[in-house]
Coordinates of C-alpha atoms in Angstrom, one line a residue:
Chain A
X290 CA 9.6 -84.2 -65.7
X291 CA 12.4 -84.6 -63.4
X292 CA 12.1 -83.9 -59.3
X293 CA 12.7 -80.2 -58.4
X294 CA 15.0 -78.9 -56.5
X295 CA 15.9 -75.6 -54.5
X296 CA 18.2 -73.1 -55.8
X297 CA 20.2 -70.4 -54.2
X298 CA 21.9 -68.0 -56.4
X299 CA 23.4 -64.5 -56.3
X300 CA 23.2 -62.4 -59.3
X301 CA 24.6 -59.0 -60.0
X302 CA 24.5 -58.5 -56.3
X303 CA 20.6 -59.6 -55.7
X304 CA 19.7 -63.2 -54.2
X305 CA 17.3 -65.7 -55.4
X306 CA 15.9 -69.0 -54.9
X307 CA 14.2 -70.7 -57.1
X308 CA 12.6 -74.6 -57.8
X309 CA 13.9 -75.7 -60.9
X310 CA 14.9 -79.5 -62.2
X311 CA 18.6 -79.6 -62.0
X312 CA 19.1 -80.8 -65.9
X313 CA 18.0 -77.0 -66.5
X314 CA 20.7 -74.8 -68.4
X315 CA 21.7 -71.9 -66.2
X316 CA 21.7 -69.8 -69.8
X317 CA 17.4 -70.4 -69.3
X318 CA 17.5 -70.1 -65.9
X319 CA 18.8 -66.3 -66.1
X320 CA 17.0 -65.7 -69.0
X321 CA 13.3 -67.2 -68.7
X322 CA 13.1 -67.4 -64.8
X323 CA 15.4 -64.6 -63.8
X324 CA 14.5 -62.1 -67.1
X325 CA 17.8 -61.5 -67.8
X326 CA 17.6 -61.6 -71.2
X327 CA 21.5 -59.7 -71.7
X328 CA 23.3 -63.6 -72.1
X329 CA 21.8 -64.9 -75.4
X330 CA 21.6 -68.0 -76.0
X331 CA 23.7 -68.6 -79.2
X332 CA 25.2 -72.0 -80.3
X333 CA 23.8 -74.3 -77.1
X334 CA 26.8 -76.0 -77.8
X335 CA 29.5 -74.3 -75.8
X336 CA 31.6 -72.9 -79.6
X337 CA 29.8 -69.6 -79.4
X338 CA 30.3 -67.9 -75.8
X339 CA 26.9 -65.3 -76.6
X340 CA 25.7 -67.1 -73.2
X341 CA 28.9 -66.3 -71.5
X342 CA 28.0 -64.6 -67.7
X343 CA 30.7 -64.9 -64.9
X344 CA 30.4 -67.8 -62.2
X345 CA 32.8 -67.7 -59.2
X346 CA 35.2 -65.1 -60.8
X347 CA 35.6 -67.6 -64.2
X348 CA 33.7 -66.9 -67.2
X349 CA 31.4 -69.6 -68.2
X350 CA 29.8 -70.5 -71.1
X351 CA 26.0 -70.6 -69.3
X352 CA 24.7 -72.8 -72.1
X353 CA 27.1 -75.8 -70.5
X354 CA 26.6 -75.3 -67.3
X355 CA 23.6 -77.6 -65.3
X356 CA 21.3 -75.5 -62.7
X357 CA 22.2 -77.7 -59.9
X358 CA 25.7 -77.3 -60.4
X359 CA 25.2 -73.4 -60.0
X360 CA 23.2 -73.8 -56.6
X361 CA 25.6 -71.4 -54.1
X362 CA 27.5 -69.7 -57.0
X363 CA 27.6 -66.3 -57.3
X364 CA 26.7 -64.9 -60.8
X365 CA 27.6 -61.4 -62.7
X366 CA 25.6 -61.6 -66.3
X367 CA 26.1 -57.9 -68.7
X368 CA 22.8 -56.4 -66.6
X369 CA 25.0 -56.3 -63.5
X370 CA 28.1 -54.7 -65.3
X371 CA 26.3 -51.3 -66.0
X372 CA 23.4 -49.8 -67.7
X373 CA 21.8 -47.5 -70.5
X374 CA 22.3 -44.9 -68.1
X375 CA 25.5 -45.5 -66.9
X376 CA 28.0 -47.3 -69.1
X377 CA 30.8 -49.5 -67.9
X378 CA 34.0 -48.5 -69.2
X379 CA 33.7 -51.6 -71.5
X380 CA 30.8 -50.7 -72.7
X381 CA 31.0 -47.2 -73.7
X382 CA 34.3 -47.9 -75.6
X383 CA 32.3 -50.9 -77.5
X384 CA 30.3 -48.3 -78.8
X385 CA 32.9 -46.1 -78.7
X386 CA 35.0 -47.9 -81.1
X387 CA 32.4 -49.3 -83.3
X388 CA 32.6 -52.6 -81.3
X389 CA 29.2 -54.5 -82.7
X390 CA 27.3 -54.3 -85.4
X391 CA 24.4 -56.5 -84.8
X392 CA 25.2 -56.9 -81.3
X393 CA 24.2 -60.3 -80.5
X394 CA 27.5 -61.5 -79.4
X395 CA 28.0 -58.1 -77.3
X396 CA 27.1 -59.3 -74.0
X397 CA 29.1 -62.4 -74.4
X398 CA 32.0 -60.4 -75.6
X399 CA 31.6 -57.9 -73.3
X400 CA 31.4 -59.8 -70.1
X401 CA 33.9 -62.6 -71.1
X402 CA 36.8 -59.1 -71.8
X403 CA 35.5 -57.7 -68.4
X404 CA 37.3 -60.9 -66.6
X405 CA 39.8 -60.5 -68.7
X406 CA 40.8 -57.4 -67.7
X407 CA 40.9 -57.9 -63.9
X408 CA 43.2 -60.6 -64.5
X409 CA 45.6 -59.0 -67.3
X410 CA 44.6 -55.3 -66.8
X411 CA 47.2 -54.3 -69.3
X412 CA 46.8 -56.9 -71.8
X413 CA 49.0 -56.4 -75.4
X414 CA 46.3 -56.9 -78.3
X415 CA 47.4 -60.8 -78.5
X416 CA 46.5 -61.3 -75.4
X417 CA 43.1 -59.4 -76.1
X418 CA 42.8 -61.6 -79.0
X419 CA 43.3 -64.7 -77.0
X420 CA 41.5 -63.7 -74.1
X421 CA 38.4 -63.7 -76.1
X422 CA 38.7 -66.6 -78.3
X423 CA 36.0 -68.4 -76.9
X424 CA 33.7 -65.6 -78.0
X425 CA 32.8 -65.8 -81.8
X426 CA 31.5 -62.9 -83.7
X427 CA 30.3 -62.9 -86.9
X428 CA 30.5 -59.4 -88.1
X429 CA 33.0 -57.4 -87.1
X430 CA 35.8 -59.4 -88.1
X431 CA 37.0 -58.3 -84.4
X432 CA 39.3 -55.6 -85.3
X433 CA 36.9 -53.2 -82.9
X434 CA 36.3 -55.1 -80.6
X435 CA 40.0 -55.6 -79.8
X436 CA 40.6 -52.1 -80.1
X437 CA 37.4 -51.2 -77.9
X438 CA 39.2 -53.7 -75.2
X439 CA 42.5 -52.0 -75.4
X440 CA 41.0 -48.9 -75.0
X441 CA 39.0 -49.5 -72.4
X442 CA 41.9 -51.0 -70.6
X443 CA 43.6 -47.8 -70.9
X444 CA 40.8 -45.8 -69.9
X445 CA 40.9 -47.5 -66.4
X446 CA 44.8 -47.7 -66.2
X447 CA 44.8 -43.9 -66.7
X448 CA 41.9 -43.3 -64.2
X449 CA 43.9 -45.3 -62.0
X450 CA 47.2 -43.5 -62.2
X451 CA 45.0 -39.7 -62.0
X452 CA 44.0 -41.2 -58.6
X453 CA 47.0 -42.6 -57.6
Chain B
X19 CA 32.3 -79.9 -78.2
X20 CA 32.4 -82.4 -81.2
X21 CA 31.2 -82.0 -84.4
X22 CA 28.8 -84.4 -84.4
X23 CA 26.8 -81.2 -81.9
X24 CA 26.6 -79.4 -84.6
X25 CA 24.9 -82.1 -86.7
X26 CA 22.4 -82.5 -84.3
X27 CA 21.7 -78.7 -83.5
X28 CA 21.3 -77.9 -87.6
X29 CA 18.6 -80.6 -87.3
X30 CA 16.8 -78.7 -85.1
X31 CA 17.1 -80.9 -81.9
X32 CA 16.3 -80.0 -78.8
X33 CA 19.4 -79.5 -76.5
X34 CA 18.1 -80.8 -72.9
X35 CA 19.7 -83.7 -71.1
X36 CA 17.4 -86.2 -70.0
X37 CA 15.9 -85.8 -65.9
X38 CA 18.6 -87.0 -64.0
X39 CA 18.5 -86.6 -60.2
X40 CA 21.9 -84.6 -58.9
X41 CA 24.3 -85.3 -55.8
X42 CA 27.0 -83.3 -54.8
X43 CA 29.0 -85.0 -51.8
X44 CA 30.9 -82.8 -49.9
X45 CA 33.3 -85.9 -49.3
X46 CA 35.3 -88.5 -51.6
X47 CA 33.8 -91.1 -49.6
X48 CA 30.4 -90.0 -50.1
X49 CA 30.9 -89.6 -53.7
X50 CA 31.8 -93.5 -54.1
X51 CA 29.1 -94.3 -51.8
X52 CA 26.3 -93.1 -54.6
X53 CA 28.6 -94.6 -57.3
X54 CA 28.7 -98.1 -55.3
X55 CA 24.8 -97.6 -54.7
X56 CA 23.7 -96.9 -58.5
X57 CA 26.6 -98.4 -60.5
X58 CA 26.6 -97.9 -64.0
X59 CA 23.3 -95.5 -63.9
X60 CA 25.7 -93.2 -62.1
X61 CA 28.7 -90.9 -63.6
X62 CA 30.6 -88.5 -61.8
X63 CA 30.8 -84.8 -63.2
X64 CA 34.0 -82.8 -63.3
X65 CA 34.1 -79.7 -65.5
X66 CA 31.3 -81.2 -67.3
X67 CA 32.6 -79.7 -70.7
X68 CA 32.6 -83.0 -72.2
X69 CA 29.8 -85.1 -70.4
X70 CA 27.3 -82.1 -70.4
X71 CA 27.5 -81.6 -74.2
X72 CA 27.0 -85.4 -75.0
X73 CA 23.9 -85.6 -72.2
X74 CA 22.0 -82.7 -74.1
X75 CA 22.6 -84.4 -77.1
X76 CA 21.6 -87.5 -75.0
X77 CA 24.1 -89.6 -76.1
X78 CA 25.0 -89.9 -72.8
X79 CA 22.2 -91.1 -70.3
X80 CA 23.0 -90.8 -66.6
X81 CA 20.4 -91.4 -64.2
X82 CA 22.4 -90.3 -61.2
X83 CA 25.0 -87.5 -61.6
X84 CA 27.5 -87.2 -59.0
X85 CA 28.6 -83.4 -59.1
X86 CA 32.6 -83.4 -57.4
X87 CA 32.8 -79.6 -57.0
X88 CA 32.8 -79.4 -53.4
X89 CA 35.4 -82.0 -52.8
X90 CA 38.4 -80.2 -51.5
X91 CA 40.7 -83.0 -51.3
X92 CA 40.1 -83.5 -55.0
X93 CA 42.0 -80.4 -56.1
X94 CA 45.4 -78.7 -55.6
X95 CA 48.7 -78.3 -56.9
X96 CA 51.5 -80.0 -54.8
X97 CA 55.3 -79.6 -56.0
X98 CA 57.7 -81.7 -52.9
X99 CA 60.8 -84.0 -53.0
X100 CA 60.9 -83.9 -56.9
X101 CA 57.6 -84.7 -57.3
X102 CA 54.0 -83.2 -59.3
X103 CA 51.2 -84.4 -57.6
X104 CA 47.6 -82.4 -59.4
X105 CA 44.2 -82.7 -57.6
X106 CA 42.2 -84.6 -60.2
X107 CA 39.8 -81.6 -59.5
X108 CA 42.2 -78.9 -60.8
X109 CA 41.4 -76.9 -63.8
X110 CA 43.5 -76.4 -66.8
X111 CA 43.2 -72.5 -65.8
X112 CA 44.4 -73.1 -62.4
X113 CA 47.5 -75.1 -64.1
X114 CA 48.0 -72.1 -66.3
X115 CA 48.4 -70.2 -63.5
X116 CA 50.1 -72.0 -61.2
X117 CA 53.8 -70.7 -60.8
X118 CA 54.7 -73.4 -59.1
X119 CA 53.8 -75.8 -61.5
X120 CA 55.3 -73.8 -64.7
X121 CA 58.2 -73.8 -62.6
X122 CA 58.6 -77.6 -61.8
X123 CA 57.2 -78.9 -65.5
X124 CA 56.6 -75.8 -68.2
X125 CA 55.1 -78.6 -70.2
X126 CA 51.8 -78.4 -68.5
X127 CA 50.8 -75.0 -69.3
X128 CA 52.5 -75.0 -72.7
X129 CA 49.8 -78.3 -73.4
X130 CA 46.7 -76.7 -71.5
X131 CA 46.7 -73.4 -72.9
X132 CA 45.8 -75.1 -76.9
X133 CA 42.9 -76.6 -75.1
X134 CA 39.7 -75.5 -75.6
X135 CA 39.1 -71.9 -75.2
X136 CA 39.4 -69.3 -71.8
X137 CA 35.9 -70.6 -70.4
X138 CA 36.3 -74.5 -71.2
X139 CA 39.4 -73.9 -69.5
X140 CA 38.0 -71.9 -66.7
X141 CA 35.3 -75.4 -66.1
X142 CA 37.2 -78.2 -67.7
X143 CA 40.0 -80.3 -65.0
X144 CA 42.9 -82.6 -65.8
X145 CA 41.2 -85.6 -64.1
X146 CA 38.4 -85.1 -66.6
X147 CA 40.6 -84.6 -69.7
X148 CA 42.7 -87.9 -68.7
X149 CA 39.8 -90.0 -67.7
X150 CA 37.0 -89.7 -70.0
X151 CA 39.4 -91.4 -72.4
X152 CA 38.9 -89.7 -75.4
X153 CA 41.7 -90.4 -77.8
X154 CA 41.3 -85.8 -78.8
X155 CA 42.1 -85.0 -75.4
X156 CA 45.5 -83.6 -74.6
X157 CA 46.5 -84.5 -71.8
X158 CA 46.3 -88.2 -71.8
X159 CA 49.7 -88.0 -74.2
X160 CA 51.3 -85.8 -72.3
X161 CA 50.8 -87.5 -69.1
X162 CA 52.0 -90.7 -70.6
X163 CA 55.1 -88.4 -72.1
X164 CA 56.0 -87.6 -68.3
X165 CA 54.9 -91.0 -67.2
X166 CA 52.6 -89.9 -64.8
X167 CA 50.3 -92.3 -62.5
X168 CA 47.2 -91.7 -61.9
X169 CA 45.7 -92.7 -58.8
X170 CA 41.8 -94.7 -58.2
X171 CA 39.8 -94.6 -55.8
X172 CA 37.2 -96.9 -55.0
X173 CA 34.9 -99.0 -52.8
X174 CA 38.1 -101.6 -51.6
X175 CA 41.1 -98.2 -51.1
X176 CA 43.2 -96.7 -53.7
X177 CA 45.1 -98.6 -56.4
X178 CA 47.5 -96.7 -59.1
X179 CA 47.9 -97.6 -62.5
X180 CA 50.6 -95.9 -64.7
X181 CA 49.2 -93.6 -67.8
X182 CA 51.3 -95.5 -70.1
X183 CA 48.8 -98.5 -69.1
X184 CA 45.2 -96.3 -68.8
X185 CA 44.0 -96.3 -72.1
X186 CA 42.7 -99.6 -73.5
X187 CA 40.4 -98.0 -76.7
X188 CA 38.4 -95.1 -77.1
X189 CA 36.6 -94.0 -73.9
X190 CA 37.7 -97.9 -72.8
X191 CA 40.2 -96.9 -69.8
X192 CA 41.8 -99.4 -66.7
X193 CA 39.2 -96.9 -64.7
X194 CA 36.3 -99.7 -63.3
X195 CA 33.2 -97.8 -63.3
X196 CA 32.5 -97.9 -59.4
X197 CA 36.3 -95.8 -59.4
X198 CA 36.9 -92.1 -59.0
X199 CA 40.5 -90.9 -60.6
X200 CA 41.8 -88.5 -57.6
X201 CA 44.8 -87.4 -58.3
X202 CA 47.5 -87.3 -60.9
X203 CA 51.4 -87.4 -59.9
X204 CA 54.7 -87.5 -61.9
X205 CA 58.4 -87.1 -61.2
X206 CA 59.3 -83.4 -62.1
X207 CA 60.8 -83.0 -65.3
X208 CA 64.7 -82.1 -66.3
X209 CA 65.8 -80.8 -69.4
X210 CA 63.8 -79.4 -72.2
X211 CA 59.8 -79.7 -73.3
X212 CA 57.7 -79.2 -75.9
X213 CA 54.1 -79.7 -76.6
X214 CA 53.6 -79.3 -80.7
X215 CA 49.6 -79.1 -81.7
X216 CA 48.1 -78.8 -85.1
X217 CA 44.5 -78.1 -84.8
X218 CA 42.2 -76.0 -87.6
X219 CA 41.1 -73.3 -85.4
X220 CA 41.1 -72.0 -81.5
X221 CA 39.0 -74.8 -79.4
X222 CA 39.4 -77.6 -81.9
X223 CA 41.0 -80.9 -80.6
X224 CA 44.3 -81.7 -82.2
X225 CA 44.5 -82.8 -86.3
X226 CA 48.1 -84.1 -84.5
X227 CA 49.6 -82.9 -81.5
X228 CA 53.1 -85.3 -79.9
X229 CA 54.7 -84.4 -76.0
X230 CA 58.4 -84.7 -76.0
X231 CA 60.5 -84.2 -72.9
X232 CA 64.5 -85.0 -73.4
X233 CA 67.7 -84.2 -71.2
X234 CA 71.0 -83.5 -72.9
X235 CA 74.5 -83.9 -71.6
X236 CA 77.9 -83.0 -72.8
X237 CA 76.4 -83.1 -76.3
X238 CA 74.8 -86.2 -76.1
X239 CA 70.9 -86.8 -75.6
X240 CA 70.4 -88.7 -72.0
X241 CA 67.1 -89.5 -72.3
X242 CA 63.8 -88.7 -74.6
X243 CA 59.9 -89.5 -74.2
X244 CA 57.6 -88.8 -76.9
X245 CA 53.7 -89.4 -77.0
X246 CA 51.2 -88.2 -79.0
X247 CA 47.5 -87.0 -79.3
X248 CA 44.3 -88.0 -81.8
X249 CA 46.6 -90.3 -83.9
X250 CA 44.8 -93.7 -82.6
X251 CA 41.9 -94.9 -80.7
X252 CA 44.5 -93.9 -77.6
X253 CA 47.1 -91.9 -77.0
X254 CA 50.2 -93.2 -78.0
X255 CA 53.6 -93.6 -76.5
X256 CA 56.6 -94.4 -78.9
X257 CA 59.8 -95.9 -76.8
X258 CA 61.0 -96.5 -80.2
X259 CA 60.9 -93.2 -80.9
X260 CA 62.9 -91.7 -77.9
X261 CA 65.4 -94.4 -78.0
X262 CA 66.4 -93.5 -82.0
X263 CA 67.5 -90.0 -80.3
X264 CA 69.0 -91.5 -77.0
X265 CA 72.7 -91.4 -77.8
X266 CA 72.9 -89.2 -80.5
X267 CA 73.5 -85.3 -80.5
X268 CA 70.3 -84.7 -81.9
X269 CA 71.2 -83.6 -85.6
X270 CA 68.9 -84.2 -88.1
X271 CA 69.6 -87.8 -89.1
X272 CA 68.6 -88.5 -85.2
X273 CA 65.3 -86.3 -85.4
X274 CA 64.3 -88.3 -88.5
X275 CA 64.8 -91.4 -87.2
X276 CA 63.1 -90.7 -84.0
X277 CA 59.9 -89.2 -86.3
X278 CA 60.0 -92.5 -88.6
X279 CA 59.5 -94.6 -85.4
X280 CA 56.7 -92.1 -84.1
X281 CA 54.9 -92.0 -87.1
X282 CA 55.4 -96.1 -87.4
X283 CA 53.8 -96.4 -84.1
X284 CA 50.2 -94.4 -85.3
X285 CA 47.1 -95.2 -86.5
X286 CA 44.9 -92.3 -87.5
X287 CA 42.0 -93.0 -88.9
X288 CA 40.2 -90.4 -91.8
X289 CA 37.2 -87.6 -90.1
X290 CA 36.4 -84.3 -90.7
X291 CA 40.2 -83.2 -89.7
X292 CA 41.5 -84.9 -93.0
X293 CA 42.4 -88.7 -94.6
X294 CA 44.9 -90.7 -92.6
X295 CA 47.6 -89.9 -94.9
X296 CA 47.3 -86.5 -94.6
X297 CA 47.3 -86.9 -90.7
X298 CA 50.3 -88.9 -91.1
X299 CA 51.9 -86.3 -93.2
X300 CA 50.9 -83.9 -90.3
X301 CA 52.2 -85.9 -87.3
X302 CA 55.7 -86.2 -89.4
X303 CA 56.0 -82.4 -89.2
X304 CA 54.8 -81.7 -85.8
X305 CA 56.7 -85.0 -84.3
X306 CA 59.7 -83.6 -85.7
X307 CA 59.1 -79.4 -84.8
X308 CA 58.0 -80.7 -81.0
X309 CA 61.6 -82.9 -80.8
X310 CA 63.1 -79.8 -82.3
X311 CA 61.6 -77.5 -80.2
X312 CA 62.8 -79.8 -77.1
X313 CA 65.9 -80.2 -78.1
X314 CA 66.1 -76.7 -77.9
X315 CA 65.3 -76.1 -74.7
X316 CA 67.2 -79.0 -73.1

């Protein structure tokens, strides 16, 4: 066993601090310390992107990414973007669209196009296609999940203009 | 991200680096200090999207890892008097986005955005990519296409040695292992760029990939560099190569001549990405589409 050491982290808006050795993967330290069992852990070898949360405003791949070096960040996994009561706008076109069949790349997915889109909020389906390419799923063949991303971009740019 | 993970995680290994006990030095001076106190026991950590992978598979062993995310002086894009100068620190997605920098040398961005996918990119820096020395990364070739230098820092000041001169044999660099690479710089590019890659899939390192800047005038080609990716132990840079286009208007008896000397210059060796005639075959066609492609644009 390796020393312990303290660490500070912010996710989906709570803060934590935990003692954990700083070889730990931050993909285990959200899911078996934290219970936030929404990033999978997929491929453990950074191809996959299930484990993808957002650190700092980037999308990371959580399976690649050492506790220590995630003491201060601040972290948004798929539990902080809604919930079964209340749907994110990415998540109700998922299903929307027919977006996942067995749904074990969804969080992943979702989370990594939710970045996406506050980058490039109007993104042409290329862009959707390479936005996400660090995300592998292995049933849809992705033609819904693209479209689900399109539409949910739309779905915000028009709230956005009925507001404006 | 190599293969070889994939070996190991189908035969059912566990994926945890060994204990290692973790420094993160606000300062570069403090991040040499732990290097000159542990020595070779000691590595520094960038993006980590190469180092991580090989400690879980603990290939790599690192007793003390030196984490440089909080050392500001490391990163940042700087475009004065002509010149690039990139924080070694900087990440292929900051690149990407810098206007600045697609502005003073497109080449950049056109190169980092076949590398890896939107989160390596997100993690992974261009002092990582050119120092760890691995003959798949792609910058390495382009910086020795633009002639960069890269700059070292360790316990006795700062010394520069020229890209073109880095890269001695795979993951064998000029870098002594008590240095830090800080910074990257290169004379702003003129005329036109390509970056040509041939990989299997999104996130795979090149099968061939070649750099090629060139400058044109009244008809004539001024000047060429051309380097390439994954096609030896190191990257490789062919004078030959941009000198058989030097002088000539760039037809297509010039382009061939200026692949023959590329290709001359090579020496791939067979993996999972094919025999090494088959990469040859492959670094003929891209060679020649990333010269065309420059030529171009010039």
């Amino acid at each position: 066993m390796g020393k312990k050491m303290q660490i500070a982290l912010t996710v989906n808006g709570e803060a934590h601090e935990l003692l954990a050795e700083p070889r730990e993967l931050l993909i285990y330290v959200l899911r078996e310390r934290l219970n936030l069992t929404g990033p999978h852990a997929g491929c453990e070898t950074s191809h996959c992107g299930a484990c993808t949360v957002e650190m700092n405003g980037k999308s990371v791949k959580s399976c690649t990414v050492f506790a220590a070096q995630a003491n201060g960040a601040t972290i948004t996994t798929i539990e902080g973007l809604g919930s079964p009561d209340s749907l994110s706008v990415l998540q109700q076109s998922f299903r929307e669209h027919h977006g996942l069949q067995c749904g074990y790349c969804t969080p992943g997915m979702i989370t990594r196009a939710h970045r996406l889109l506050q980058e490039n909020p109007d993104p042409t389906e290329e862009e959707v296609r390479f936005g996400i390419s660090g995300n592998l799923c292995r049933c849809t063949g992705y033609q819904n999940i693209v479209k689900a991303i399109l539409a949910a971009a739309a779905t915000i740019n028009g709230a956005k203009e009925a507001a404006e | 991200m190599s293969n070889v993970l994939w070996q190991h995680r189908l035969g059912g290994e566990q994926m945890i680096a060994a204990a290692f006990e973790y420094h993160r030095p606000a300062h570069l001076k403090g991040a040499l200090g732990v290097l000159a106190e542990y020595g070779d026991d000691a590595r520094v950590l960038a993006g980590g999207h190469s180092l991580i992978p090989m400690m879980k598979l603990r290939m790599a062993s690192v007793g003390h890892l030196i984490d440089l995310q909080d050392i500001a002086e490391l990163k940042g894009i700087r475009v004065a008097g002509g010149r690039v100068t990139i924080g070694a620190m900087t990440t292929q997605h900051e690149m990407i986005a810098s206007t600045e920098l697609s502005s003073a040398a497109p080449v950049i961005a056109e190169a980092a955005v076949q590398i890896a996918d939107p989160q390596v990119r997100y993690m992974g820096t261009l002092g990582g990519n050119v120092a760890n020395g691995d003959p798949g990364n792609d910058m390495p070739g382009l910086m020795q296409c633009l002639d960069a230098t890269f700059t070292l820092a360790g316990p006795d000041g700062t010394r520069e040695v020229a890209a073109r001169d880095f890269y001695h044999s795979a993951y064998v660099t000029a870098r002594g292992d008590d240095e830090i690479l800080t910074r990257i710089s290169f004379a702003a590019p003129k005329g036109g760029y390509a970056y040509e890659k041939q990989k299997r899939k999104i996130g795979d390192y090149a099968t061939a990939a070649c750099a090629v800047q060139v400058t044109m005038a009244g008809g004539k080609v001024t000047s060429a560099s051309i380097a390439m990716t994954n096609l030896s132990d190191t990257p490789i840079f062919s004078a030959a190569a941009g000198a058989a286009l030097v002088g000539t208007s760039g037809d297509a008896a010039a382009v061939k001549a200026a692949v023959t000397a590329a290709v001359a210059a090579i020496n791939p060796t067979g993996d999972n990405r094919g025999p090494a005639e088959f990469k040859r075959h492959v670094a003929g066609i891209i060679i020649g589409r990333a010269i065309m492609r420059a030529l171009s644009r010039a």
